Amino acid sequence: MTRFVGFYACITKTVVASFAGAALAVGSPAGAALGAVGAPPRAEGPNSQIQTAPGTSAAPDVSALSWTVTDVGTGSLLAAKAPHRHLPPASTLKTLFAVALLPQLPATAVHTAVTADLDAVEPGSSLVGVREGTSYTVGDLWRGVFLSSGNDAVHTLARLNGGLQRTLAQMQATAKRLGARDTEVRSPDGFDTPGQYSSAYDLSLIARAGLRNSDFRRYCGTKWAQFPAAGGPDSFGIQNTNRLLVGSHGVEPYPGMIGVKNGYTSEAGNTLVAAATHNGRTILVTIMNPQEGSSNAVYDESRELLDWGFAEAPRAVTAGIVNGSASHGAPRDPHPARHTAAALHASTASGHASSDLARHLGTAAALLALAALPFAVRTARRRRRGSAG
């Protein structure tokens, strides 16, 4: 009898836990968001609603299809529009290329360019001007990537890394490690390629990882350089194409701009990942494909979002943490209780809530049946005894 009571208590506890899980699955979106360690639930479809962290004012209603505003120091996602929408990233994908390859290639290594380095560069690509027979350090080539968005520099580095396929595999593995699950890599440079996409959320994850690397931070913030730096008859000056960093084409430089990466293709439109620091706080904005027609819209809208982020970050209640998903190998956040992102991520939780509901209810039903078994056995024995008497 003692064994039965212990068994029944254990089963009852488990059944209650399963029903509690089911209640969370159908309850407030806060429950679904709380269950995600490191990343908010993924969207089942594009979300066009602007979402802001509790405690903040309304974010600017800019024209971009997708964007995020992140407090880099805390990892808090302050505001977003369609953060997981799959879109072509253009040259902002070079941030993933850099995060994956910077640790692999010594900056001082020297390479003399050959024709094979440039064989895979797509026609119409942006180029820094890598020339066959000219010697470059790996550092020169990285400046060609970050300042001039040179696809020729990207492919030269990819070849030094062991080839295109190895490089693409490393980029995809890096995306997975960071928890960037909205990203599919088909080219190292972001050139429009079928099946290739990323999201504003993922590009924020990748940029945060990059900014923790001193080489990445230095290259993305370099305004001007000689290419190659050693000089010589083939050397020439290059300028960073990020207009918020250098101030050009009618765009004023943004105060405290760290840099990161801009991009453009015919399919992606303009894209930009931009970070700036004021008074010890760093705000990161990712913006994809503004629909307002001006050539500077991506910079104007990024400026609006940066201004909003700096003004609102001190008032924000901690929102979703942009640091990847624990299930995909990213570090676990040491304070999961801070993930109070219900208002910010409510619209992305419903699909996951439905699957959790089915799982919890199924478990509860099976356990209830198991718990009822001893009662059925005892009842049957009593009936047999009664009929025998």
GROMACS .gro file of C-alpha atoms in nm:
model
  389
    1MET     CA    1   0.000   0.000   0.000
    2THR     CA    2   0.285   0.238   0.087
    3ARG     CA    3   0.440   0.174  -0.253
    4PHE     CA    4   0.109   0.245  -0.425
    5VAL     CA    5   0.062   0.575  -0.237
    6GLY     CA    6   0.414   0.683  -0.330
    7PHE     CA    7   0.358   0.585  -0.690
    8TYR     CA    8   0.024   0.771  -0.702
    9ALA     CA    9   0.178   1.087  -0.552
   10CYS     CA   10   0.457   1.084  -0.808
   11ILE     CA   11   0.216   1.038  -1.099
   12THR     CA   12  -0.015   1.309  -0.965
   13LYS     CA   13   0.274   1.554  -0.945
   14THR     CA   14   0.376   1.483  -1.302
   15VAL     CA   15   0.020   1.516  -1.431
   16VAL     CA   16  -0.018   1.852  -1.258
   17ALA     CA   17   0.311   1.970  -1.413
   18SER     CA   18   0.194   1.861  -1.757
   19PHE     CA   19  -0.134   2.048  -1.724
   20ALA     CA   20   0.056   2.351  -1.597
   21GLY     CA   21   0.272   2.335  -1.908
   22ALA     CA   22  -0.038   2.318  -2.122
   23ALA     CA   23  -0.179   2.622  -1.944
   24LEU     CA   24   0.141   2.814  -2.015
   25ALA     CA   25   0.121   2.714  -2.379
   26VAL     CA   26  -0.224   2.865  -2.420
   27GLY     CA   27  -0.183   3.144  -2.168
   28SER     CA   28  -0.023   3.485  -2.207
   29PRO     CA   29   0.251   3.525  -2.467
   30ALA     CA   30   0.484   3.604  -2.178
   31GLY     CA   31   0.493   3.235  -2.099
   32ALA     CA   32   0.607   3.146  -2.450
   33ALA     CA   33   0.868   3.422  -2.455
   34LEU     CA   34   0.994   3.324  -2.110
   35GLY     CA   35   1.054   2.970  -2.230
   36ALA     CA   36   1.305   3.080  -2.494
   37VAL     CA   37   1.655   3.109  -2.356
   38GLY     CA   38   1.853   3.365  -2.551
   39ALA     CA   39   1.617   3.415  -2.845
   40PRO     CA   40   1.250   3.506  -2.879
   41PRO     CA   41   1.015   3.257  -3.047
   42ARG     CA   42   1.050   3.256  -3.423
   43ALA     CA   43   0.786   3.413  -3.645
   44GLU     CA   44   0.567   3.179  -3.845
   45GLY     CA   45   0.529   3.452  -4.109
   46PRO     CA   46   0.639   3.810  -4.172
   47ASN     CA   47   0.533   4.042  -3.892
   48SER     CA   48   0.476   4.397  -4.008
   49GLN     CA   49   0.382   4.541  -3.668
   50ILE     CA   50   0.623   4.770  -3.485
   51GLN     CA   51   0.695   4.625  -3.142
   52THR     CA   52   0.866   4.811  -2.859
   53ALA     CA   53   0.999   4.711  -2.520
   54PRO     CA   54   0.784   4.791  -2.216
   55GLY     CA   55   0.859   5.134  -2.074
   56THR     CA   56   0.953   5.293  -2.405
   57SER     CA   57   0.767   5.540  -2.623
   58ALA     CA   58   0.648   5.464  -2.976
   59ALA     CA   59   0.934   5.392  -3.214
   60PRO     CA   60   0.971   5.580  -3.543
   61ASP     CA   61   0.750   5.439  -3.818
   62VAL     CA   62   1.022   5.418  -4.081
   63SER     CA   63   0.964   5.270  -4.426
   64ALA     CA   64   1.205   4.973  -4.410
   65LEU     CA   65   1.051   4.627  -4.451
   66SER     CA   66   1.235   4.500  -4.144
   67TRP     CA   67   1.448   4.650  -3.867
   68THR     CA   68   1.574   4.608  -3.512
   69VAL     CA   69   1.715   4.836  -3.242
   70THR     CA   70   1.941   4.665  -2.987
   71ASP     CA   71   2.125   4.778  -2.675
   72VAL     CA   72   2.459   4.608  -2.738
   73GLY     CA   73   2.575   4.613  -2.377
   74THR     CA   74   2.271   4.437  -2.232
   75GLY     CA   75   2.160   4.250  -2.543
   76SER     CA   76   1.811   4.396  -2.501
   77LEU     CA   77   1.600   4.418  -2.814
   78LEU     CA   78   1.444   4.762  -2.770
   79ALA     CA   79   1.222   4.771  -3.079
   80ALA     CA   80   1.164   4.579  -3.398
   81LYS     CA   81   0.955   4.546  -3.709
   82ALA     CA   82   0.931   4.201  -3.869
   83PRO     CA   83   1.263   4.102  -3.705
   84HIS     CA   84   1.262   3.746  -3.844
   85ARG     CA   85   1.143   3.825  -4.195
   86HIS     CA   86   1.362   3.647  -4.450
   87LEU     CA   87   1.514   3.903  -4.688
   88PRO     CA   88   1.822   3.926  -4.911
   89PRO     CA   89   2.100   4.078  -4.697
   90ALA     CA   90   2.324   4.223  -4.971
   91SER     CA   91   2.672   4.309  -4.841
   92THR     CA   92   2.567   4.309  -4.476
   93LEU     CA   93   2.628   3.932  -4.508
   94LYS     CA   94   2.998   4.021  -4.518
   95THR     CA   95   2.969   4.063  -4.141
   96LEU     CA   96   2.910   3.687  -4.113
   97PHE     CA   97   3.199   3.625  -4.354
   98ALA     CA   98   3.424   3.831  -4.125
   99VAL     CA   99   3.307   3.670  -3.800
  100ALA     CA  100   3.375   3.326  -3.951
  101LEU     CA  101   3.712   3.397  -4.115
  102LEU     CA  102   3.887   3.666  -3.911
  103PRO     CA  103   4.018   3.409  -3.659
  104GLN     CA  104   4.142   3.183  -3.942
  105LEU     CA  105   4.374   3.417  -4.133
  106PRO     CA  106   4.669   3.609  -3.980
  107ALA     CA  107   4.640   3.979  -4.066
  108THR     CA  108   5.011   4.011  -4.149
  109ALA     CA  109   5.023   3.719  -4.396
  110VAL     CA  110   5.114   3.836  -4.749
  111HIS     CA  111   4.948   3.709  -5.066
  112THR     CA  112   5.024   3.793  -5.428
  113ALA     CA  113   4.697   3.798  -5.621
  114VAL     CA  114   4.646   3.554  -5.908
  115THR     CA  115   4.371   3.521  -6.167
  116ALA     CA  116   4.213   3.225  -5.986
  117ASP     CA  117   4.138   3.448  -5.685
  118LEU     CA  118   3.887   3.641  -5.893
  119ASP     CA  119   3.732   3.363  -6.103
  120ALA     CA  120   3.417   3.333  -5.890
  121VAL     CA  121   3.345   3.708  -5.861
  122GLU     CA  122   3.002   3.772  -6.013
  123PRO     CA  123   2.965   4.030  -6.292
  124GLY     CA  124   2.826   4.353  -6.154
  125SER     CA  125   2.991   4.304  -5.815
  126SER     CA  126   3.128   4.591  -5.611
  127LEU     CA  127   3.509   4.580  -5.627
  128VAL     CA  128   3.797   4.731  -5.433
  129GLY     CA  129   4.042   4.670  -5.719
  130VAL     CA  130   4.248   4.359  -5.640
  131ARG     CA  131   4.508   4.330  -5.918
  132GLU     CA  132   4.680   4.018  -6.039
  133GLY     CA  133   5.051   4.026  -5.950
  134THR     CA  134   5.011   4.280  -5.667
  135SER     CA  135   5.095   4.172  -5.312
  136TYR     CA  136   4.848   4.234  -5.031
  137THR     CA  137   4.846   4.155  -4.663
  138VAL     CA  138   4.538   3.984  -4.525
  139GLY     CA  139   4.477   4.311  -4.340
  140ASP     CA  140   4.472   4.498  -4.672
  141LEU     CA  141   4.210   4.257  -4.803
  142TRP     CA  142   3.992   4.300  -4.495
  143ARG     CA  143   4.002   4.676  -4.544
  144GLY     CA  144   3.895   4.612  -4.902
  145VAL     CA  145   3.599   4.413  -4.767
  146PHE     CA  146   3.486   4.662  -4.504
  147LEU     CA  147   3.560   4.995  -4.672
  148SER     CA  148   3.490   4.927  -5.040
  149SER     CA  149   3.265   4.622  -4.997
  150GLY     CA  150   3.497   4.455  -5.245
  151ASN     CA  151   3.373   4.116  -5.360
  152ASP     CA  152   3.713   4.065  -5.520
  153ALA     CA  153   3.872   4.094  -5.174
  154VAL     CA  154   3.611   3.856  -5.031
  155HIS     CA  155   3.684   3.587  -5.291
  156THR     CA  156   4.059   3.627  -5.250
  157LEU     CA  157   4.024   3.573  -4.875
  158ALA     CA  158   3.790   3.277  -4.934
  159ARG     CA  159   4.049   3.115  -5.156
  160LEU     CA  160   4.319   3.173  -4.892
  161ASN     CA  161   4.083   3.006  -4.646
  162GLY     CA  162   4.073   2.686  -4.849
  163GLY     CA  163   3.815   2.764  -5.113
  164LEU     CA  164   3.459   2.877  -5.164
  165GLN     CA  165   3.277   2.565  -5.042
  166ARG     CA  166   3.481   2.543  -4.723
  167THR     CA  167   3.415   2.911  -4.658
  168LEU     CA  168   3.038   2.880  -4.714
  169ALA     CA  169   3.027   2.582  -4.478
  170GLN     CA  170   3.214   2.776  -4.211
  171MET     CA  171   2.981   3.074  -4.250
  172GLN     CA  172   2.673   2.853  -4.213
  173ALA     CA  173   2.826   2.679  -3.911
  174THR     CA  174   2.903   3.016  -3.755
  175ALA     CA  175   2.545   3.131  -3.810
  176LYS     CA  176   2.421   2.815  -3.639
  177ARG     CA  177   2.662   2.862  -3.347
  178LEU     CA  178   2.541   3.218  -3.295
  179GLY     CA  179   2.176   3.111  -3.308
  180ALA     CA  180   2.117   3.293  -3.638
  181ARG     CA  181   1.848   3.052  -3.757
  182ASP     CA  182   1.698   3.289  -4.014
  183THR     CA  183   2.015   3.282  -4.225
  184GLU     CA  184   2.091   3.066  -4.529
  185VAL     CA  185   2.429   3.126  -4.694
  186ARG     CA  186   2.478   3.076  -5.067
  187SER     CA  187   2.755   3.331  -5.136
  188PRO     CA  188   3.037   3.471  -4.922
  189ASP     CA  189   2.978   3.832  -5.024
  190GLY     CA  190   2.599   3.879  -5.015
  191PHE     CA  191   2.557   3.893  -5.392
  192ASP     CA  192   2.197   3.808  -5.488
  193THR     CA  193   2.183   3.427  -5.502
  194PRO     CA  194   1.875   3.200  -5.510
  195GLY     CA  195   1.797   3.056  -5.167
  196GLN     CA  196   2.007   3.308  -4.976
  197TYR     CA  197   1.849   3.518  -4.703
  198SER     CA  198   1.892   3.655  -4.354
  199SER     CA  199   1.691   3.872  -4.114
  200ALA     CA  200   1.735   4.193  -3.921
  201TYR     CA  201   1.743   3.988  -3.601
  202ASP     CA  202   2.019   3.758  -3.726
  203LEU     CA  203   2.229   4.042  -3.863
  204SER     CA  204   2.210   4.204  -3.519
  205LEU     CA  205   2.329   3.880  -3.359
  206ILE     CA  206   2.617   3.857  -3.606
  207ALA     CA  207   2.718   4.221  -3.562
  208ARG     CA  208   2.722   4.188  -3.184
  209ALA     CA  209   2.954   3.890  -3.218
  210GLY     CA  210   3.172   4.089  -3.459
  211LEU     CA  211   3.198   4.388  -3.228
  212ARG     CA  212   3.346   4.163  -2.961
  213ASN     CA  213   3.640   4.102  -3.199
  214SER     CA  214   3.892   4.388  -3.192
  215ASP     CA  215   3.995   4.333  -3.556
  216PHE     CA  216   3.633   4.342  -3.675
  217ARG     CA  217   3.571   4.658  -3.474
  218ARG     CA  218   3.881   4.827  -3.614
  219TYR     CA  219   3.813   4.737  -3.977
  220CYS     CA  220   3.443   4.829  -3.968
  221GLY     CA  221   3.529   5.169  -3.819
  222THR     CA  222   3.813   5.259  -4.057
  223LYS     CA  223   3.718   5.560  -4.268
  224TRP     CA  224   4.007   5.580  -4.517
  225ALA     CA  225   4.305   5.362  -4.610
  226GLN     CA  226   4.569   5.300  -4.874
  227PHE     CA  227   4.519   4.983  -5.074
  228PRO     CA  228   4.761   4.815  -5.031
  229ALA     CA  229   4.891   4.994  -4.721
  230ALA     CA  230   5.255   4.935  -4.817
  231GLY     CA  231   5.220   5.181  -5.104
  232GLY     CA  232   5.387   5.144  -5.443
  233PRO     CA  233   5.273   5.216  -5.797
  234ASP     CA  234   4.958   5.003  -5.763
  235SER     CA  235   4.848   5.159  -5.432
  236PHE     CA  236   4.553   5.398  -5.411
  237GLY     CA  237   4.323   5.547  -5.150
  238ILE     CA  238   3.988   5.395  -5.053
  239GLN     CA  239   3.706   5.540  -4.842
  240ASN     CA  240   3.442   5.361  -4.638
  241THR     CA  241   3.108   5.356  -4.820
  242ASN     CA  242   2.911   5.380  -4.492
  243ARG     CA  243   2.786   5.739  -4.517
  244LEU     CA  244   2.689   5.759  -4.149
  245LEU     CA  245   3.052   5.686  -4.062
  246VAL     CA  246   3.236   5.919  -4.300
  247GLY     CA  247   2.971   6.176  -4.391
  248SER     CA  248   2.922   6.191  -4.768
  249HIS     CA  249   2.659   6.226  -5.042
  250GLY     CA  250   2.456   6.467  -4.831
  251VAL     CA  251   2.462   6.252  -4.515
  252GLU     CA  252   2.607   6.402  -4.197
  253PRO     CA  253   2.827   6.163  -3.995
  254TYR     CA  254   2.648   6.025  -3.691
  255PRO     CA  255   2.812   6.124  -3.359
  256GLY     CA  256   2.988   5.833  -3.193
  257MET     CA  257   2.950   5.608  -3.498
  258ILE     CA  258   3.147   5.285  -3.466
  259GLY     CA  259   3.053   5.167  -3.814
  260VAL     CA  260   2.972   4.807  -3.915
  261LYS     CA  261   2.846   4.743  -4.273
  262ASN     CA  262   2.617   4.874  -4.546
  263GLY     CA  263   2.497   4.697  -4.860
  264TYR     CA  264   2.293   4.721  -5.177
  265THR     CA  265   2.173   4.488  -5.448
  266SER     CA  266   1.880   4.511  -5.687
  267GLU     CA  267   1.690   4.240  -5.495
  268ALA     CA  268   1.784   4.347  -5.143
  269GLY     CA  269   1.757   4.720  -5.189
  270ASN     CA  270   1.962   4.913  -4.935
  271THR     CA  271   2.062   4.740  -4.612
  272LEU     CA  272   2.265   4.867  -4.318
  273VAL     CA  273   2.394   4.748  -3.984
  274ALA     CA  274   2.513   5.051  -3.785
  275ALA     CA  275   2.641   5.088  -3.429
  276ALA     CA  276   2.721   5.402  -3.231
  277THR     CA  277   2.829   5.477  -2.874
  278HIS     CA  278   2.715   5.767  -2.650
  279ASN     CA  279   2.810   5.800  -2.283
  280GLY     CA  280   2.917   5.439  -2.255
  281ARG     CA  281   2.604   5.293  -2.417
  282THR     CA  282   2.619   5.130  -2.761
  283ILE     CA  283   2.306   5.106  -2.977
  284LEU     CA  284   2.296   4.882  -3.284
  285VAL     CA  285   2.045   4.929  -3.564
  286THR     CA  286   1.981   4.684  -3.846
  287ILE     CA  287   1.763   4.806  -4.130
  288MET     CA  288   1.657   4.620  -4.444
  289ASN     CA  289   1.514   4.761  -4.765
  290PRO     CA  290   1.360   5.105  -4.697
  291GLN     CA  291   1.065   5.169  -4.926
  292GLU     CA  292   1.102   5.547  -4.926
  293GLY     CA  293   1.267   5.625  -5.257
  294SER     CA  294   1.567   5.845  -5.174
  295SER     CA  295   1.921   5.709  -5.203
  296ASN     CA  296   1.990   5.817  -4.844
  297ALA     CA  297   1.674   5.667  -4.691
  298VAL     CA  298   1.864   5.380  -4.529
  299TYR     CA  299   2.090   5.630  -4.350
  300ASP     CA  300   1.812   5.874  -4.258
  301GLU     CA  301   1.597   5.596  -4.113
  302SER     CA  302   1.893   5.444  -3.928
  303ARG     CA  303   1.965   5.785  -3.776
  304GLU     CA  304   1.603   5.810  -3.655
  305LEU     CA  305   1.622   5.466  -3.496
  306LEU     CA  306   1.961   5.533  -3.335
  307ASP     CA  307   1.831   5.859  -3.187
  308TRP     CA  308   1.525   5.677  -3.054
  309GLY     CA  309   1.738   5.395  -2.911
  310PHE     CA  310   1.967   5.627  -2.718
  311ALA     CA  311   1.670   5.823  -2.582
  312GLU     CA  312   1.465   5.518  -2.480
  313ALA     CA  313   1.723   5.259  -2.369
  314PRO     CA  314   1.752   5.399  -2.014
  315ARG     CA  315   1.373   5.369  -1.970
  316ALA     CA  316   1.327   5.028  -2.124
  317VAL     CA  317   1.218   4.730  -1.921
  318THR     CA  318   1.448   4.446  -2.027
  319ALA     CA  319   1.319   4.290  -2.347
  320GLY     CA  320   1.426   3.991  -2.555
  321ILE     CA  321   1.795   3.912  -2.530
  322VAL     CA  322   1.968   3.914  -2.868
  323ASN     CA  323   2.233   3.650  -2.806
  324GLY     CA  324   2.124   3.345  -3.000
  325SER     CA  325   1.948   3.026  -2.906
  326ALA     CA  326   2.086   2.786  -2.647
  327SER     CA  327   1.957   2.496  -2.855
  328HIS     CA  328   2.186   2.603  -3.137
  329GLY     CA  329   2.505   2.614  -2.935
  330ALA     CA  330   2.504   2.980  -2.829
  331PRO     CA  331   2.597   3.064  -2.470
  332ARG     CA  332   2.307   3.050  -2.227
  333ASP     CA  333   2.204   3.379  -2.076
  334PRO     CA  334   2.287   3.375  -1.703
  335HIS     CA  335   1.964   3.563  -1.619
  336PRO     CA  336   1.683   3.391  -1.810
  337ALA     CA  337   1.425   3.548  -1.579
  338ARG     CA  338   1.498   3.882  -1.744
  339HIS     CA  339   1.332   3.764  -2.066
  340THR     CA  340   1.009   3.960  -2.020
  341ALA     CA  341   0.958   4.019  -2.390
  342ALA     CA  342   0.583   3.953  -2.408
  343ALA     CA  343   0.495   4.286  -2.565
  344LEU     CA  344   0.785   4.269  -2.806
  345HIS     CA  345   0.743   3.910  -2.924
  346ALA     CA  346   0.376   3.824  -2.866
  347SER     CA  347   0.295   3.788  -3.234
  348THR     CA  348   0.571   3.533  -3.287
  349ALA     CA  349   0.466   3.293  -3.011
  350SER     CA  350   0.139   3.137  -3.134
  351GLY     CA  351   0.286   2.859  -3.349
  352HIS     CA  352   0.513   2.741  -3.073
  353ALA     CA  353   0.233   2.766  -2.814
  354SER     CA  354   0.013   2.533  -3.022
  355SER     CA  355   0.279   2.263  -3.047
  356ASP     CA  356   0.356   2.295  -2.673
  357LEU     CA  357  -0.016   2.261  -2.592
  358ALA     CA  358  -0.046   1.936  -2.788
  359ARG     CA  359   0.267   1.797  -2.626
  360HIS     CA  360   0.163   1.882  -2.269
  361LEU     CA  361  -0.197   1.761  -2.308
  362GLY     CA  362  -0.079   1.435  -2.465
  363THR     CA  363   0.161   1.374  -2.177
  364ALA     CA  364  -0.108   1.453  -1.918
  365ALA     CA  365  -0.362   1.218  -2.078
  366ALA     CA  366  -0.114   0.929  -2.086
  367LEU     CA  367  -0.016   0.985  -1.724
  368LEU     CA  368  -0.381   1.003  -1.611
  369ALA     CA  369  -0.447   0.670  -1.776
  370LEU     CA  370  -0.145   0.521  -1.600
  371ALA     CA  371  -0.253   0.669  -1.267
  372ALA     CA  372  -0.601   0.515  -1.304
  373LEU     CA  373  -0.467   0.164  -1.365
  374PRO     CA  374  -0.421   0.061  -0.997
  375PHE     CA  375  -0.780   0.168  -0.916
  376ALA     CA  376  -0.913  -0.040  -1.203
  377VAL     CA  377  -0.716  -0.345  -1.082
  378ARG     CA  378  -0.840  -0.308  -0.722
  379THR     CA  379  -1.203  -0.264  -0.834
  380ALA     CA  380  -1.185  -0.577  -1.049
  381ARG     CA  381  -1.043  -0.779  -0.757
  382ARG     CA  382  -1.322  -0.662  -0.523
  383ARG     CA  383  -1.589  -0.762  -0.776
  384ARG     CA  384  -1.436  -1.108  -0.815
  385ARG     CA  385  -1.427  -1.149  -0.436
  386GLY     CA  386  -1.791  -1.040  -0.409
  387SER     CA  387  -1.910  -1.287  -0.671
  388ALA     CA  388  -1.709  -1.569  -0.510
  389GLY     CA  389  -1.878  -1.503  -0.166
   0.00000   0.00000   0.00000
